[in-house]
Amino acid sequence: MMSGKIYLSIAFSISFVFLANGQVSSDITPQQYVEKYHEWAVMNMKRSGVPASITLAQGMLESRNGNSRLAVEANNHFGIKCHDWTGEKVYQHDDRRNECFRKYNTVYDSFADHARFLSSRSRYASLFELDITDYKGWAHGLKEAGYATDPNYAKRLIDIIERYELYKFDEEGADETTWRQLQSRRSSSDGHVINPYVEHEVRFNNGVRYINVKPGDTFSSIAEEFDLRDWELPKYNDLNESGRRATDYNYLYIEPKRNKAHPDHPFHVVKEGQTMFEISQIYGVKLKKLYWYNSMDEGEKPRPGERISLRKRIDK
């Protein structure tokens, strides 16, 4: 990630840059950045679980309030590098020369991808166990997980959040009335349609996003809502049986389950009639891992009262 210096202006007026031809070009100030993008940050908080304060602070820091070359030319406000990116790309010097960065069609696409990036990678999973208002925990967690190489990255994020009182958006975004008001404004100023996940509330279990299934839901409708391929929902939920419907399940994960359960849950005591699949869903752990941890063949049924290991392999 980029870790360049952020330009913080205490004044509420526009800062000016004089170009070589004598013309005056205005930069976006921190206050203007917050005013312009805070609703998107709140929307993405509701759909991903990433605090709005963290999103805004990272955007301000990584993009110099939307004034960096990467932000202006590639709509990339979070310094996200290519990794497994298949879209358009741009190259510029960062930790190394000519590094590859993602290029987006719109600024909103950058905000949405930032939410997906953090919520879909296992190294950030522990952050989603934190309270949505714990911006300090998130800031330190991002640094520890390797989001940026700057040793002062967490402190810089916290300073921005507290200077501009961005933590208020975390509290505001958690209010359902405010969220409904934001939902009524579905288009941005540039005409780009904002399409947050409005049909299902996204929840978290073991750091994995899931939704409660509603009457009338189908695998196809859920996949379309969350921009998933047809095979992803069945794979994420270990669904190998044909002929089943989405409404046969109480909830479905919309991203891969983890390899281990949360540290608070080292094992599970099997109840009468429970299957390994059900245990896998309860703790957000991949079914194959559960079989391996417990030295069981795939498809083998657990016995009532049996202790099922959820985090490490045991020999039987």
Coordinates of C-alpha atoms in Angstrom, one line a residue:
M1 CA 0.0 0.0 0.0
M2 CA 1.0 3.6 -0.5
S3 CA 2.2 5.4 2.6
G4 CA 2.9 8.9 1.3
K5 CA 2.5 12.0 3.4
I6 CA -0.9 13.4 3.8
Y7 CA -1.6 17.1 3.4
L8 CA -3.7 18.2 6.4
S9 CA -5.2 21.6 6.3
I10 CA -6.8 23.0 9.5
A11 CA -8.5 25.9 7.6
F12 CA -11.8 25.2 6.0
S13 CA -11.0 27.2 2.8
I14 CA -9.7 25.7 -0.5
S15 CA -5.9 25.3 -0.8
F16 CA -4.4 26.6 -4.1
V17 CA -1.6 25.3 -6.2
F18 CA 0.0 27.6 -8.8
L19 CA 0.8 25.9 -12.1
A20 CA 3.7 26.7 -14.4
N21 CA 1.4 28.7 -16.7
G22 CA 0.3 31.0 -13.9
Q23 CA -3.2 29.5 -13.5
V24 CA -4.5 28.5 -10.2
S25 CA -5.7 25.0 -9.6
S26 CA -7.7 24.1 -6.4
D27 CA -6.9 21.0 -4.4
I28 CA -9.5 19.1 -2.4
T29 CA -9.2 19.9 1.3
P30 CA -9.7 17.3 4.0
Q31 CA -13.0 18.8 4.9
Q32 CA -14.2 18.7 1.3
Y33 CA -13.1 15.1 1.0
V34 CA -15.1 14.1 4.1
E35 CA -18.2 16.0 2.8
K36 CA -17.9 14.4 -0.6
Y37 CA -17.4 10.8 0.3
H38 CA -18.7 10.2 3.9
E39 CA -22.0 8.7 2.6
W40 CA -20.2 6.2 0.5
A41 CA -18.0 5.2 3.5
V42 CA -21.2 4.7 5.7
M43 CA -22.9 2.7 2.9
N44 CA -19.8 0.4 2.6
M45 CA -19.7 0.1 6.4
K46 CA -23.2 -1.4 6.3
R47 CA -22.4 -3.8 3.5
S48 CA -18.9 -4.9 4.6
G49 CA -18.4 -4.1 8.3
V50 CA -15.4 -1.8 7.7
P51 CA -15.8 1.3 9.9
A52 CA -16.6 4.4 7.9
S53 CA -14.0 6.3 9.9
I54 CA -11.3 3.9 8.8
T55 CA -12.4 4.0 5.2
L56 CA -12.3 7.8 5.2
A57 CA -9.0 8.1 7.0
Q58 CA -7.4 5.6 4.7
G59 CA -8.7 7.4 1.7
M60 CA -7.5 10.7 2.9
L61 CA -4.1 9.4 3.8
E62 CA -3.5 7.2 0.8
S63 CA -4.8 9.6 -1.8
R64 CA -3.8 12.9 -0.2
N65 CA -7.5 13.8 0.0
G66 CA -8.1 12.7 -3.6
N67 CA -5.3 14.8 -5.0
S68 CA -2.7 12.2 -5.7
R69 CA -1.8 11.1 -9.2
L70 CA -3.1 7.6 -8.5
A71 CA -6.5 9.1 -7.3
V72 CA -6.8 11.6 -10.2
E73 CA -5.7 9.3 -13.0
A74 CA -6.8 5.9 -11.8
N75 CA -9.6 6.7 -9.3
N76 CA -7.6 4.6 -6.8
H77 CA -8.1 6.2 -3.4
F78 CA -6.6 3.4 -1.2
G79 CA -3.3 2.6 -2.8
I80 CA -4.5 -1.0 -3.5
K81 CA -2.0 -2.8 -5.7
C82 CA -2.8 -5.3 -8.4
H83 CA -2.4 -8.6 -6.6
D84 CA -5.0 -10.9 -8.4
W85 CA -6.6 -7.9 -10.2
T86 CA -7.9 -8.6 -13.7
G87 CA -9.1 -5.0 -14.5
E88 CA -7.2 -2.0 -15.9
K89 CA -3.8 -1.2 -14.3
V90 CA -1.5 1.7 -13.8
Y91 CA 2.2 1.7 -12.8
Q92 CA 4.1 4.1 -10.5
H93 CA 7.0 4.0 -8.0
D94 CA 6.1 3.1 -4.4
D95 CA 8.1 0.7 -2.2
R96 CA 9.7 -0.5 -5.4
R97 CA 9.9 1.0 -8.9
N98 CA 7.0 0.7 -11.3
E99 CA 4.7 -1.1 -9.0
C100 CA 1.3 -2.2 -10.4
F101 CA -1.9 -0.5 -9.0
R102 CA -5.6 -1.1 -9.7
K103 CA -7.4 1.4 -11.9
Y104 CA -11.1 2.0 -11.5
N105 CA -13.8 3.4 -13.7
T106 CA -15.2 5.6 -10.9
V107 CA -14.2 6.7 -7.4
Y108 CA -17.1 4.7 -6.0
D109 CA -15.7 1.6 -7.5
S110 CA -12.5 2.2 -5.5
F111 CA -14.5 2.6 -2.3
A112 CA -16.5 -0.6 -3.0
D113 CA -13.3 -2.6 -3.9
H114 CA -11.6 -1.3 -0.7
A115 CA -14.5 -2.8 1.3
R116 CA -14.3 -6.1 -0.6
F117 CA -10.5 -6.2 -0.3
L118 CA -10.5 -6.0 3.5
S119 CA -13.5 -8.3 4.1
S120 CA -12.4 -11.0 1.7
R121 CA -8.8 -11.6 2.9
S122 CA -8.1 -13.9 5.8
R123 CA -5.3 -11.7 7.2
Y124 CA -7.8 -9.0 8.0
A125 CA -10.4 -11.5 9.4
S126 CA -9.7 -10.8 13.1
L127 CA -10.5 -7.1 12.6
F128 CA -14.1 -8.0 12.0
E129 CA -14.3 -9.3 15.5
L130 CA -13.8 -5.8 16.8
D131 CA -16.6 -3.4 17.7
I132 CA -17.6 -1.2 14.7
T133 CA -16.7 1.9 16.7
D134 CA -13.2 0.6 17.7
Y135 CA -11.3 2.7 15.2
K136 CA -8.1 2.5 17.2
G137 CA -8.2 -1.3 17.2
W138 CA -8.8 -1.3 13.4
A139 CA -6.0 1.2 12.8
H140 CA -3.5 -0.9 14.7
G141 CA -4.8 -4.1 13.2
L142 CA -4.4 -2.9 9.7
K143 CA -0.8 -2.0 10.4
E144 CA -0.1 -5.4 12.0
A145 CA -1.7 -7.2 9.1
G146 CA 0.6 -5.4 6.7
Y147 CA -1.7 -3.0 4.9
A148 CA 1.1 -0.4 4.9
T149 CA 4.9 -0.4 5.5
D150 CA 4.9 3.0 7.3
P151 CA 5.7 2.2 11.0
N152 CA 3.5 5.1 12.0
Y153 CA 0.6 4.1 9.9
A154 CA -1.8 3.4 12.8
K155 CA -1.0 6.6 14.5
R156 CA -1.5 8.6 11.4
L157 CA -5.0 7.1 10.8
I158 CA -6.0 7.7 14.4
D159 CA -4.8 11.3 14.2
I160 CA -6.9 11.9 11.1
I161 CA -10.0 10.3 12.6
E162 CA -9.8 12.3 15.7
R163 CA -8.8 15.6 14.1
Y164 CA -11.8 15.5 11.7
E165 CA -14.1 13.6 14.2
L166 CA -14.6 10.8 11.6
Y167 CA -15.7 8.4 14.4
K168 CA -19.1 10.1 14.4
F169 CA -19.8 8.4 11.1
D170 CA -19.3 5.0 12.7
E171 CA -22.0 5.9 15.3
E172 CA -24.2 7.5 12.6
G173 CA -24.0 4.5 10.3
A174 CA -25.1 2.1 13.0
D175 CA -28.3 4.0 13.3
E176 CA -31.0 2.3 11.2
T177 CA -33.0 5.5 10.5
T178 CA -29.9 7.2 9.1
W179 CA -29.2 4.2 7.0
R180 CA -32.7 4.3 5.5
Q181 CA -32.2 8.0 4.7
L182 CA -28.9 7.3 2.9
Q183 CA -30.6 4.5 1.0
S184 CA -33.1 7.0 -0.5
R185 CA -30.2 8.8 -2.2
R186 CA -29.1 6.1 -4.7
S187 CA -27.1 8.1 -7.2
S188 CA -23.9 10.1 -6.7
S189 CA -23.3 13.6 -8.1
D190 CA -21.6 12.2 -11.2
G191 CA -24.6 10.1 -12.0
H192 CA -23.0 6.7 -11.1
V193 CA -25.7 4.5 -9.5
I194 CA -24.8 3.3 -6.1
N195 CA -26.0 -0.2 -5.4
P196 CA -25.4 -1.2 -1.8
Y197 CA -26.6 -4.5 -0.5
V198 CA -30.2 -3.4 0.3
E199 CA -32.0 -6.7 0.3
H200 CA -30.1 -8.5 3.0
E201 CA -28.3 -7.2 6.1
V202 CA -24.7 -8.5 6.1
R203 CA -23.6 -10.1 9.3
F204 CA -20.4 -11.7 10.5
N205 CA -19.5 -15.0 12.1
N206 CA -15.9 -16.0 12.7
G207 CA -15.0 -13.0 10.6
V208 CA -17.0 -14.4 7.6
R209 CA -19.8 -12.5 6.0
Y210 CA -23.2 -14.2 5.8
I211 CA -26.9 -13.3 5.3
N212 CA -30.1 -14.7 6.7
V213 CA -32.1 -16.4 4.0
K214 CA -35.5 -14.8 3.3
P215 CA -38.7 -16.4 1.8
G216 CA -38.4 -16.3 -2.0
D217 CA -34.6 -16.2 -2.0
T218 CA -32.9 -18.3 -4.6
F219 CA -29.2 -19.1 -5.1
S220 CA -29.3 -17.0 -8.3
S221 CA -30.9 -14.0 -6.7
I222 CA -28.4 -13.9 -3.8
A223 CA -25.5 -14.4 -6.2
E224 CA -26.7 -11.5 -8.3
E225 CA -27.2 -9.2 -5.3
F226 CA -23.7 -9.8 -4.1
D227 CA -22.0 -10.0 -7.5
L228 CA -21.1 -13.7 -7.1
R229 CA -20.6 -16.4 -9.7
D230 CA -23.1 -19.3 -9.8
W231 CA -20.6 -21.7 -8.3
E232 CA -19.5 -19.5 -5.4
L233 CA -22.4 -19.8 -3.0
P234 CA -22.5 -23.6 -3.1
K235 CA -18.7 -23.8 -2.7
Y236 CA -18.6 -21.3 0.2
N237 CA -21.3 -23.2 2.0
D238 CA -20.1 -26.8 1.2
L239 CA -23.3 -27.5 -0.6
N240 CA -22.7 -30.6 -2.8
E241 CA -26.3 -31.9 -2.9
S242 CA -28.3 -31.2 -6.0
G243 CA -32.0 -30.2 -5.9
R244 CA -31.7 -28.2 -2.8
R245 CA -33.0 -24.6 -2.6
A246 CA -31.6 -21.5 -0.9
T247 CA -34.7 -21.5 1.4
D248 CA -33.7 -24.9 2.7
Y249 CA -31.1 -23.1 4.8
N250 CA -31.4 -20.5 7.5
Y251 CA -28.3 -18.6 6.5
L252 CA -25.7 -18.7 3.8
Y253 CA -22.1 -17.4 3.7
I254 CA -21.2 -15.1 0.9
E255 CA -17.5 -15.6 1.1
P256 CA -15.2 -18.5 2.0
K257 CA -15.4 -19.9 5.5
R258 CA -12.2 -20.0 7.6
N259 CA -9.8 -22.8 8.2
K260 CA -10.3 -22.5 12.0
A261 CA -13.0 -21.5 14.4
H262 CA -12.6 -18.4 16.6
P263 CA -10.1 -19.0 19.5
D264 CA -13.0 -18.9 21.9
H265 CA -14.4 -22.1 20.3
P266 CA -11.8 -24.8 20.4
F267 CA -14.3 -27.6 20.2
H268 CA -18.0 -28.5 19.9
V269 CA -20.1 -31.1 21.7
V270 CA -22.3 -32.9 19.2
K271 CA -26.1 -32.8 19.8
E272 CA -28.5 -35.4 18.8
G273 CA -29.0 -35.5 15.0
Q274 CA -26.3 -32.9 14.3
T275 CA -24.2 -33.3 11.2
M276 CA -20.7 -32.1 10.4
F277 CA -22.2 -29.8 7.9
E278 CA -24.3 -28.1 10.5
I279 CA -21.3 -27.7 12.8
S280 CA -19.3 -26.3 9.9
Q281 CA -22.0 -23.7 9.3
I282 CA -22.4 -22.8 13.0
Y283 CA -18.7 -21.9 13.4
G284 CA -17.9 -20.7 9.9
V285 CA -15.3 -23.4 9.4
K286 CA -14.7 -25.2 6.1
L287 CA -16.2 -28.7 6.2
K288 CA -13.1 -30.5 4.9
K289 CA -11.0 -28.9 7.6
L290 CA -13.4 -30.3 10.3
Y291 CA -13.1 -33.8 8.9
W292 CA -9.3 -33.5 8.8
Y293 CA -9.1 -32.0 12.3
N294 CA -11.1 -35.0 13.7
S295 CA -9.5 -37.8 11.6
M296 CA -12.8 -38.5 10.0
D297 CA -13.7 -39.6 6.5
E298 CA -15.7 -37.2 4.4
G299 CA -19.4 -38.0 4.9
E300 CA -18.8 -39.7 8.3
K301 CA -21.4 -38.8 10.9
P302 CA -20.4 -37.6 14.4
R303 CA -21.8 -39.3 17.5
P304 CA -24.0 -37.4 20.0
G305 CA -21.8 -36.2 22.9
E306 CA -18.6 -36.4 20.8
R307 CA -16.2 -33.5 21.1
I308 CA -15.4 -32.1 17.6
S309 CA -12.2 -30.2 17.4
L310 CA -12.6 -26.9 15.6
R311 CA -9.0 -25.6 15.5
K312 CA -6.5 -28.4 15.4
R313 CA -6.0 -32.0 14.4
I314 CA -6.6 -34.7 16.9
D315 CA -5.7 -38.4 16.5
K316 CA -8.2 -41.1 17.2

